PDB file of C-alpha atoms in Angstrom:
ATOM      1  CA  UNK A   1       0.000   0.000   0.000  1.00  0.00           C
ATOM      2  CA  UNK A   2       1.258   3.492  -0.767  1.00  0.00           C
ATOM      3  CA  UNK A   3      -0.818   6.043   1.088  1.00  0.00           C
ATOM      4  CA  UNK A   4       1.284   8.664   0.478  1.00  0.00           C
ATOM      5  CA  UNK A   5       1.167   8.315  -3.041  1.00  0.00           C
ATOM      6  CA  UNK A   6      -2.659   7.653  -3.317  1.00  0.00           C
ATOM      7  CA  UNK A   7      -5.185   4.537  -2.512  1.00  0.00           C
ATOM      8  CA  UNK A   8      -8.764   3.890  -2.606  1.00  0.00           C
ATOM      9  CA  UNK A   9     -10.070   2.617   0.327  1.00  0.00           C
ATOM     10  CA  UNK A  10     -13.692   1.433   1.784  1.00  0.00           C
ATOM     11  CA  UNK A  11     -15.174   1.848   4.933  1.00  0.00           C
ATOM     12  CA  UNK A  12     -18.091   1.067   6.555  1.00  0.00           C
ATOM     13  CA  UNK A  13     -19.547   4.358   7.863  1.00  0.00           C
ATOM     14  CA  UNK A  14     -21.067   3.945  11.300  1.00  0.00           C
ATOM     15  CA  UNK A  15     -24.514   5.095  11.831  1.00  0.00           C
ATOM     16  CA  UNK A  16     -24.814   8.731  13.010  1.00  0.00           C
ATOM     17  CA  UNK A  17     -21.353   9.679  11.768  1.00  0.00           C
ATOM     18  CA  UNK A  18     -21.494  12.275   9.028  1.00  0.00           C
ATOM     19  CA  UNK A  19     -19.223  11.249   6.258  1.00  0.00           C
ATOM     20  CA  UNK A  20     -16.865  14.477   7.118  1.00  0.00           C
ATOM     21  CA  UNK A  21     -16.049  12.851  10.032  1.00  0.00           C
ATOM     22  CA  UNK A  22     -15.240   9.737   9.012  1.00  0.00           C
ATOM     23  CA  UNK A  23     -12.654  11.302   6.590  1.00  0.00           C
ATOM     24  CA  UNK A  24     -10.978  13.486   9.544  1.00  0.00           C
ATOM     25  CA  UNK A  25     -10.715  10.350  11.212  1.00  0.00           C
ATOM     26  CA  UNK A  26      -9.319   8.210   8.298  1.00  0.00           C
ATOM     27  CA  UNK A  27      -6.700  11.363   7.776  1.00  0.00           C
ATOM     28  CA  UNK A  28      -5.822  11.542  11.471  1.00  0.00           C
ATOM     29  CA  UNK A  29      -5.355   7.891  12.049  1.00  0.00           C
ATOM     30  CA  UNK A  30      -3.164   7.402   8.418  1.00  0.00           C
ATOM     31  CA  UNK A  31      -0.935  10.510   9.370  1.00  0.00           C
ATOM     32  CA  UNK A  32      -0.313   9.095  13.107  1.00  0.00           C
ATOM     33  CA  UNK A  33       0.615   6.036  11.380  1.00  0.00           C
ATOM     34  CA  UNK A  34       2.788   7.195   8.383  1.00  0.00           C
ATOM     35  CA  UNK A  35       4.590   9.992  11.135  1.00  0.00           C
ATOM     36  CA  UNK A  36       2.962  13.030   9.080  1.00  0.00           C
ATOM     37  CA  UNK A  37       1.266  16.112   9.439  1.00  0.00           C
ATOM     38  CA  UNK A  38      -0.447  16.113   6.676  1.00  0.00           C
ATOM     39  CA  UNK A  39      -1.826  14.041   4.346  1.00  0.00           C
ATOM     40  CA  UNK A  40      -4.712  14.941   1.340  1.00  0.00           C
ATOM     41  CA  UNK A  41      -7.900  12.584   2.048  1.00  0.00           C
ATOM     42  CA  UNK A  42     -10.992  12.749   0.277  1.00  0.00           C
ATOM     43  CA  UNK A  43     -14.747  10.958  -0.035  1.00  0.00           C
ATOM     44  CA  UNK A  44     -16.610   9.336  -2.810  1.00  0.00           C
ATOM     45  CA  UNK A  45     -20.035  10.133  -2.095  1.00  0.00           C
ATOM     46  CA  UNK A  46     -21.792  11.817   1.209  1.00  0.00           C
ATOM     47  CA  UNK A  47     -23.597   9.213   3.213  1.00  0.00           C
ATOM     48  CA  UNK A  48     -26.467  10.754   5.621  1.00  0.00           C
ATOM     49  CA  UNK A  49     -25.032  10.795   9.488  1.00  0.00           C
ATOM     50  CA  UNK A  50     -28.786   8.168  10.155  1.00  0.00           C
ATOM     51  CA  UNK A  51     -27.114   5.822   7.178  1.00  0.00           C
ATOM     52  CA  UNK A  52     -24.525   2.967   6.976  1.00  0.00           C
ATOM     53  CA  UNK A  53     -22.563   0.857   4.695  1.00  0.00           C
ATOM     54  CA  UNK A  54     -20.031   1.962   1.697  1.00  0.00           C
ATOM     55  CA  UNK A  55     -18.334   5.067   1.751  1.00  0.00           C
ATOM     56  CA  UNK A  56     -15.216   5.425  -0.293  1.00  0.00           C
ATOM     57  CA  UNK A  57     -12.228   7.423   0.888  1.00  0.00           C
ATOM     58  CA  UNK A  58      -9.192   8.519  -1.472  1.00  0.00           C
ATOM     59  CA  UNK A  59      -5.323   9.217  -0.071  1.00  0.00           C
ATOM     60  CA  UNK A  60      -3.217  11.213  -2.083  1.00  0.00           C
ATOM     61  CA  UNK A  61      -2.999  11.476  -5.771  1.00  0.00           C
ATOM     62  CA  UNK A  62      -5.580   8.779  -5.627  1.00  0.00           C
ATOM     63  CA  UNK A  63      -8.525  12.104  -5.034  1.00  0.00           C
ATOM     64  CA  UNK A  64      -7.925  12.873  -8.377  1.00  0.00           C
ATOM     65  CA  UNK A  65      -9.998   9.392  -8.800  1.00  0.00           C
ATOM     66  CA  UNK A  66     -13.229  11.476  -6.720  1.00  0.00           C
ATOM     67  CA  UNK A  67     -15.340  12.345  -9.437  1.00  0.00           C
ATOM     68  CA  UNK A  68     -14.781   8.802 -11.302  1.00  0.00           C
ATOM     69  CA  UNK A  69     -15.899   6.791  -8.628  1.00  0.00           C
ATOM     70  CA  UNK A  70     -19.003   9.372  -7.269  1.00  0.00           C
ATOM     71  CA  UNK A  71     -20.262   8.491 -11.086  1.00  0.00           C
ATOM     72  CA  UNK A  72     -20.409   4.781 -10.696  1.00  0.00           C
ATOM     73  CA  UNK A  73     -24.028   2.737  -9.787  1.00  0.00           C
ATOM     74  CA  UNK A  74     -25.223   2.534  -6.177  1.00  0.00           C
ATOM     75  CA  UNK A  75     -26.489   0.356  -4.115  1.00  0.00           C
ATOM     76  CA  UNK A  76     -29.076   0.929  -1.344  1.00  0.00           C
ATOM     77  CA  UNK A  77     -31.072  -1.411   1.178  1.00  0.00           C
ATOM     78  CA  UNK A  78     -33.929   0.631   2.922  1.00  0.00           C
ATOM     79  CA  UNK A  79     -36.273  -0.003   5.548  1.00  0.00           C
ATOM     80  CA  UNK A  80     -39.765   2.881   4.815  1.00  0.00           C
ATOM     81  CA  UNK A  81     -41.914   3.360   7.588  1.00  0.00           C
ATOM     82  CA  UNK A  82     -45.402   3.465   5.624  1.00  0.00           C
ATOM     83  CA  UNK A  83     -47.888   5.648   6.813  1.00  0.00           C
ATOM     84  CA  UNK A  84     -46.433   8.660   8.495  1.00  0.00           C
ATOM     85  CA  UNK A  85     -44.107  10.860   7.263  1.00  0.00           C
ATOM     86  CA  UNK A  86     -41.033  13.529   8.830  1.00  0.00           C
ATOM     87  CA  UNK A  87     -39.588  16.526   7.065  1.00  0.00           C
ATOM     88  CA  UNK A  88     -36.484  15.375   6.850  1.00  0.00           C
ATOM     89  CA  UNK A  89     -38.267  12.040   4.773  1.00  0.00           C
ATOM     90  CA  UNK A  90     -35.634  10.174   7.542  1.00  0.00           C
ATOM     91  CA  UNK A  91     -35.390   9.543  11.644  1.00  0.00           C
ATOM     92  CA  UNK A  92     -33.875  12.855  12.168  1.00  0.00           C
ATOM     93  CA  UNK A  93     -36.578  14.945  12.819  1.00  0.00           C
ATOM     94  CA  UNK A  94     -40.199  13.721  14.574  1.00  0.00           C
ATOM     95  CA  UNK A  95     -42.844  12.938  12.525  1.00  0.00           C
ATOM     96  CA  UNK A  96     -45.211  16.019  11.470  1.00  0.00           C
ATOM     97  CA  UNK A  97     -48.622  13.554   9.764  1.00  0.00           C
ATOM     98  CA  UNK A  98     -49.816  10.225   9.557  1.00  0.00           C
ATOM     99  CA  UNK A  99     -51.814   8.574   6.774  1.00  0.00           C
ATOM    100  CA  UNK A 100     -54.468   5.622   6.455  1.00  0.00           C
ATOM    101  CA  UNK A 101     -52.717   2.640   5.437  1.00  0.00           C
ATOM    102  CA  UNK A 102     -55.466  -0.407   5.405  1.00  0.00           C
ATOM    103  CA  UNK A 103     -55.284   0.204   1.687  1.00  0.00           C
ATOM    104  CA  UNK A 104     -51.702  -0.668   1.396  1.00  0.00           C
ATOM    105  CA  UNK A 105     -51.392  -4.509  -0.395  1.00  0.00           C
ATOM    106  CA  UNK A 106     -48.322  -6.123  -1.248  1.00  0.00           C
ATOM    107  CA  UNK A 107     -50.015  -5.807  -4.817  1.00  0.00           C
ATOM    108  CA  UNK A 108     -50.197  -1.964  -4.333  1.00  0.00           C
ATOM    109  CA  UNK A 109     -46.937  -1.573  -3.424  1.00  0.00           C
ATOM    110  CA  UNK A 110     -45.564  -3.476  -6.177  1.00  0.00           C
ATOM    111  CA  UNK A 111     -47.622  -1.495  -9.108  1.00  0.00           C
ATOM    112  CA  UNK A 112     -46.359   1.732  -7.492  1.00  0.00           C
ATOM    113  CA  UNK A 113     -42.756   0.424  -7.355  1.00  0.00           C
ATOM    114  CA  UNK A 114     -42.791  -0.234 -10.946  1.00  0.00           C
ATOM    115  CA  UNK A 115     -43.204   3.915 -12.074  1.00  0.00           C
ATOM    116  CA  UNK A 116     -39.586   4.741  -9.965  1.00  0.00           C
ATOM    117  CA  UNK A 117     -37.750   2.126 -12.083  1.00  0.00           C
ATOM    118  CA  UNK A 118     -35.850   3.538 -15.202  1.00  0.00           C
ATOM    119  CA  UNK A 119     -35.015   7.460 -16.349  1.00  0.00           C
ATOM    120  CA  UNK A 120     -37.105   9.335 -13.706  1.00  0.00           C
ATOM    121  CA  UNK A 121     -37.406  12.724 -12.133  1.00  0.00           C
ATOM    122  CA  UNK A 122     -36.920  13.479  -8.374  1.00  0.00           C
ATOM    123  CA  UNK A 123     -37.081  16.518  -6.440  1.00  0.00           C
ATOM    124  CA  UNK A 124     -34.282  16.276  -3.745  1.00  0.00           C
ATOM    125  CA  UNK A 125     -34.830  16.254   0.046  1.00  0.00           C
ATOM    126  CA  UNK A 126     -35.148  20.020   1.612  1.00  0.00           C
ATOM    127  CA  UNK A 127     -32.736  18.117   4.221  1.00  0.00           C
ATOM    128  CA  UNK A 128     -30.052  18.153   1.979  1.00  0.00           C
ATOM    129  CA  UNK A 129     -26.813  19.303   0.506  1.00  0.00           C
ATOM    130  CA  UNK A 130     -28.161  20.811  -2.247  1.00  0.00           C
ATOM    131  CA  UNK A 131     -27.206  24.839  -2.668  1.00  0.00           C
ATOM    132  CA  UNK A 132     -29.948  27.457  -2.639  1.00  0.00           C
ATOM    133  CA  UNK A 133     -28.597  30.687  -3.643  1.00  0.00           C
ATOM    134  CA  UNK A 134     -25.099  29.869  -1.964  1.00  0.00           C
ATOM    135  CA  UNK A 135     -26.457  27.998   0.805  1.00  0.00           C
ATOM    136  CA  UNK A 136     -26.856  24.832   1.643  1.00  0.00           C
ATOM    137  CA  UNK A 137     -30.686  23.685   1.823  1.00  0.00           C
ATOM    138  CA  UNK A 138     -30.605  21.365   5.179  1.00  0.00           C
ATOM    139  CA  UNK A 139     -29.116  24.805   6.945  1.00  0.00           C
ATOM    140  CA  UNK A 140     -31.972  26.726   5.624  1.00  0.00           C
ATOM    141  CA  UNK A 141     -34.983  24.287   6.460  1.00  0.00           C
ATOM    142  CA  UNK A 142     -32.967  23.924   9.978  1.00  0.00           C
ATOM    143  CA  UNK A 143     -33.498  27.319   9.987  1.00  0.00           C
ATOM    144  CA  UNK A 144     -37.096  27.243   9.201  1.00  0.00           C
ATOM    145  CA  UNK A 145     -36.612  28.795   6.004  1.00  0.00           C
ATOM    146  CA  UNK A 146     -38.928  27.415   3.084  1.00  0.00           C
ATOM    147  CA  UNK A 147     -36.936  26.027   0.379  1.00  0.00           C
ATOM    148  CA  UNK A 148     -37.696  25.240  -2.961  1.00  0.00           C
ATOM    149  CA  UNK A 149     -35.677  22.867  -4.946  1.00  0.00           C
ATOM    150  CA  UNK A 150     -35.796  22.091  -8.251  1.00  0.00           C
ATOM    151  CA  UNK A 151     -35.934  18.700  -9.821  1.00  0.00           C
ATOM    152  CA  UNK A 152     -33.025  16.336 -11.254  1.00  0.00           C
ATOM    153  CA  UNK A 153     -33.078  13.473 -13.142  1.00  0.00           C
ATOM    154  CA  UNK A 154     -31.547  10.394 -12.438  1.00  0.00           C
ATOM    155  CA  UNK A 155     -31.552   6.816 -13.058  1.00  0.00           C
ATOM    156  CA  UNK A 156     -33.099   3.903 -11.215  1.00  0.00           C
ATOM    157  CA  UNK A 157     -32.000   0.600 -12.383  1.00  0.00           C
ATOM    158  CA  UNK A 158     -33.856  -2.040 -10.188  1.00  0.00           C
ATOM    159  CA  UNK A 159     -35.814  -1.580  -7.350  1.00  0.00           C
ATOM    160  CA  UNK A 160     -36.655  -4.658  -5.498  1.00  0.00           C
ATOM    161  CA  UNK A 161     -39.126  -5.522  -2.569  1.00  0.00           C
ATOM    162  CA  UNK A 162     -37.042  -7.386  -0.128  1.00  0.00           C
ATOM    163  CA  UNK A 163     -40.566  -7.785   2.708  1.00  0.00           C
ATOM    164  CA  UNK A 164     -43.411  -6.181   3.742  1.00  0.00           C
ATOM    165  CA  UNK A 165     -44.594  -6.229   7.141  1.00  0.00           C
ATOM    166  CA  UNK A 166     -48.466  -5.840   7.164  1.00  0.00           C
ATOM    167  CA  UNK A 167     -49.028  -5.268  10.694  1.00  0.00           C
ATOM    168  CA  UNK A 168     -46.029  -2.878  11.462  1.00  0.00           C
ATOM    169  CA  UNK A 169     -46.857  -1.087   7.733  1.00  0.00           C
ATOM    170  CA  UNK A 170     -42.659  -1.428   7.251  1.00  0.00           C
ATOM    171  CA  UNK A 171     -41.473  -1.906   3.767  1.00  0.00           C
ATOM    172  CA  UNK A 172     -38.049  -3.525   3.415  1.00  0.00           C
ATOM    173  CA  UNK A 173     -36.193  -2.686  -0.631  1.00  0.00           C
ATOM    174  CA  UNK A 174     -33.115  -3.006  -2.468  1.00  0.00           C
ATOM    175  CA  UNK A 175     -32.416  -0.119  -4.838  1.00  0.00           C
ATOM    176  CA  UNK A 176     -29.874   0.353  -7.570  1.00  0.00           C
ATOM    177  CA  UNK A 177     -29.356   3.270  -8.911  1.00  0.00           C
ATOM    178  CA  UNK A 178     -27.044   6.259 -10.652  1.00  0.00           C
ATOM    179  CA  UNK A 179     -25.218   9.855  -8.807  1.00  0.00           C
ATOM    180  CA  UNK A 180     -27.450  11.655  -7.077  1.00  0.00           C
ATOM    181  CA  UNK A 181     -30.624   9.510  -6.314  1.00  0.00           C
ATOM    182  CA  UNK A 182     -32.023  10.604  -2.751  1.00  0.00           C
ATOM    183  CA  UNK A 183     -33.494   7.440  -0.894  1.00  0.00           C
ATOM    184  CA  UNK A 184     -35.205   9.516   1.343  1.00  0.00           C
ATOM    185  CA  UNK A 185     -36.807  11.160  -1.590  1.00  0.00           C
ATOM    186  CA  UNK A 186     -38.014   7.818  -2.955  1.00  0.00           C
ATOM    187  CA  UNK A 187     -39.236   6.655   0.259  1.00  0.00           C
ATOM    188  CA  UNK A 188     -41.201  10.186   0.468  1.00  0.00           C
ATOM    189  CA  UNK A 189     -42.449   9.531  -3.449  1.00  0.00           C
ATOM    190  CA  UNK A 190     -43.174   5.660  -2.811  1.00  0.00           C
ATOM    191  CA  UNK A 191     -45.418   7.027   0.361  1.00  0.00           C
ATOM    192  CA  UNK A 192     -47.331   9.388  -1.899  1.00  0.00           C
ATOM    193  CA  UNK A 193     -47.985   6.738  -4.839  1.00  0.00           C
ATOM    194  CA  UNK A 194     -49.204   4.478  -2.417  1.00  0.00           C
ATOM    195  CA  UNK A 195     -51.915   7.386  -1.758  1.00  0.00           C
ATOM    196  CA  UNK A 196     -49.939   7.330   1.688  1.00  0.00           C
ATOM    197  CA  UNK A 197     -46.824   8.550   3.248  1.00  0.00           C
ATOM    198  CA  UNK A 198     -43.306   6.997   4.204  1.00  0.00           C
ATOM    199  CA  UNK A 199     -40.299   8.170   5.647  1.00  0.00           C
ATOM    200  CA  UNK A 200     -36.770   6.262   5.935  1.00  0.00           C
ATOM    201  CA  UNK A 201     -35.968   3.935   9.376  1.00  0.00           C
ATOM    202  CA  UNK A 202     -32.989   2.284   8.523  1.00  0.00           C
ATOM    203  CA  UNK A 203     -30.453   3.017   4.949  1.00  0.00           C
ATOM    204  CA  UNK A 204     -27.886   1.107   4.368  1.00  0.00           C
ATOM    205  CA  UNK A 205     -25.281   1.822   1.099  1.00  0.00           C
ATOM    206  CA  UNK A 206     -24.267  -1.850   0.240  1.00  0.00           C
ATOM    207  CA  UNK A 207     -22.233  -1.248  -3.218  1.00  0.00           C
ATOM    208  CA  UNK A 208     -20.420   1.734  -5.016  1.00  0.00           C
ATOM    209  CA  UNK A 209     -19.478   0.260  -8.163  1.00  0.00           C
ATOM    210  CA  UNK A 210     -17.320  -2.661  -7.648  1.00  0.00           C
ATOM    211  CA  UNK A 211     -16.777  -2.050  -3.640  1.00  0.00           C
ATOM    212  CA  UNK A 212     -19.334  -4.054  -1.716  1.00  0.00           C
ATOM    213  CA  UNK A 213     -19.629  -3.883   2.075  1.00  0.00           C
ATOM    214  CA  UNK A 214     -17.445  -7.019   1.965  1.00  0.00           C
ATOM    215  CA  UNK A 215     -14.586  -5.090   1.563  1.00  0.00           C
ATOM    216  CA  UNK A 216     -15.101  -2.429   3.583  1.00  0.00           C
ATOM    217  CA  UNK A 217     -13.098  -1.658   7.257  1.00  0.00           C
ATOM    218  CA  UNK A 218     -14.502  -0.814  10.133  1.00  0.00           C
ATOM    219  CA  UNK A 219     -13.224   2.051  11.672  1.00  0.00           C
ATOM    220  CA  UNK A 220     -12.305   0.732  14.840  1.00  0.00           C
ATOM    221  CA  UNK A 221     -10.242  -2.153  13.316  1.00  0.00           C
ATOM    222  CA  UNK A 222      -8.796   0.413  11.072  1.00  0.00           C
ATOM    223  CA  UNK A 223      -5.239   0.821  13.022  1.00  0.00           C
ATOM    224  CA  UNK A 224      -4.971  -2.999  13.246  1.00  0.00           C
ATOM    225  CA  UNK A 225      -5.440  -3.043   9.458  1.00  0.00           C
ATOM    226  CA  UNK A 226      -2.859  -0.310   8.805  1.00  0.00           C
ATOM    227  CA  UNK A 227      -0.705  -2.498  10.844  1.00  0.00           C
ATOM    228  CA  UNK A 228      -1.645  -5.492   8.601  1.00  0.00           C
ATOM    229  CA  UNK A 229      -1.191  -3.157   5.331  1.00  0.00           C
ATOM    230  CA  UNK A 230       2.015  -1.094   5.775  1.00  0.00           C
ATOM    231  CA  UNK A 231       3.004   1.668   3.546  1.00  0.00           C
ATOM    232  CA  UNK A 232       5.485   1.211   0.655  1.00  0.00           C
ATOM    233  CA  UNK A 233       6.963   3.658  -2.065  1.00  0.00           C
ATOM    234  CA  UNK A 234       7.214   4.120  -5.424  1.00  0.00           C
ATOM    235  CA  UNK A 235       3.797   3.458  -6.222  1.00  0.00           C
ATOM    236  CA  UNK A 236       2.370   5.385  -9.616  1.00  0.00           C
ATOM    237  CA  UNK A 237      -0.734   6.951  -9.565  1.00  0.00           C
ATOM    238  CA  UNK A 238      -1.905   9.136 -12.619  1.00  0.00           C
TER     239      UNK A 238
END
């Protein structure tokens, strides 16, 4: 391994870390390790401090790499929470309305599934990183600000039903999909087909590109792994 240089790494980001963090940590840990003050480090893709699973972190020459790997397919496991929805579409903030959901069949769900699979359009969570005049959005909703966002498109390339749980109204899928698809925003638009709403309990990020959560480090075993995978030179990175 040649850190210095640049390599592409996966981690496993734990659940309420923002991906920021993880990075500072990955930097801090590498430059105590390699006897440096400094070190460039760089993410693949923000991960939402309430989600888990894949985040990619570059050393080195290796962040030129950034923009490459953000562009390659996604892969998401979800738990929805039908019937009730939050303004954040997630578990950060309470919930602000509740819906009837006696209607909701396994059948409904998957004929309203079926319009959120291909070349779609999605209006991205007002909890989110996207810039309003120079700000970012989730600092002006925190602020009570209204927010208007416009939509993108992206593109959703499967979007499986992995169970439904009639009694507890949960809904339990596997989505794959390109940059920039919001899974709170499809749990939020899944909720509304389903004449209903939904909000995100549990997201998981399970593949980004070839990197699966099988090749991931945790954090905490991260030091032991450096120790495992020391640095060498002369490594070429273009």
């Amino acid at each position: 391994m040649d850190y210095k240089t640049g390599e592409i790494l996966a981690f496993n980001k734990p659940l309420t870390w923002t991906s920021f963090a993880l990075v500072n940590k990955v930097r801090y840990l590498l430059c105590r390790h390699l006897e440096q003050k400094r070190l460039k480090v760089g993410h693949a893709g923000t991960l939402d401090p309430l989600a888990t699973g894949v985040l990619i972190i570059c050393t080195g020459k290796a962040t030129k790499q950034i923009d490459v790997l953000q562009a390659k397919t996604k892969e998401y496991e979800a738990t929805l929470q039908l019937g009730s929805t939050t303004p954040s579409f997630d578990l950060e903030t309470p919930v602000d309305a509740t819906y009837p959901t006696k209607h909701i069949t396994r059948e409904l769900i998957d004929t309203a599934l079926r319009q959120f699979v291909g070349r779609i359009e999605q209006v991205p969570p007002t909890y989110s990183a996207c810039k309003v005049n120079g700000h970012r959005a989730y600092d002006l909703a925190r602020k009570g600000q209204d927010v208007e966002l416009k939509p993108k498109v992206l593109v959703i390339d499967k979007l499986d039903v992995l169970d439904f749980n009639p009694e507890a109204m949960t809904l339990d899928i596997r989505v794959t999909c390109s940059k920039g698809t919001y899974i709170r925003a499809l749990a939020r638009d899944i909720g509304q087909a389903l004449s209903s709403g939904a909000h995100l309990i549990r997201l998981c990020r399970t593949r980004v590109g070839d990197y699966t959560l099988d090749d991931c480090v945790e954090i905490d075993d991260f030091p032991a792994w450096l120790t495992d995978h020391p640095q060498t030179e002369n490594k070429e990175i273009t």
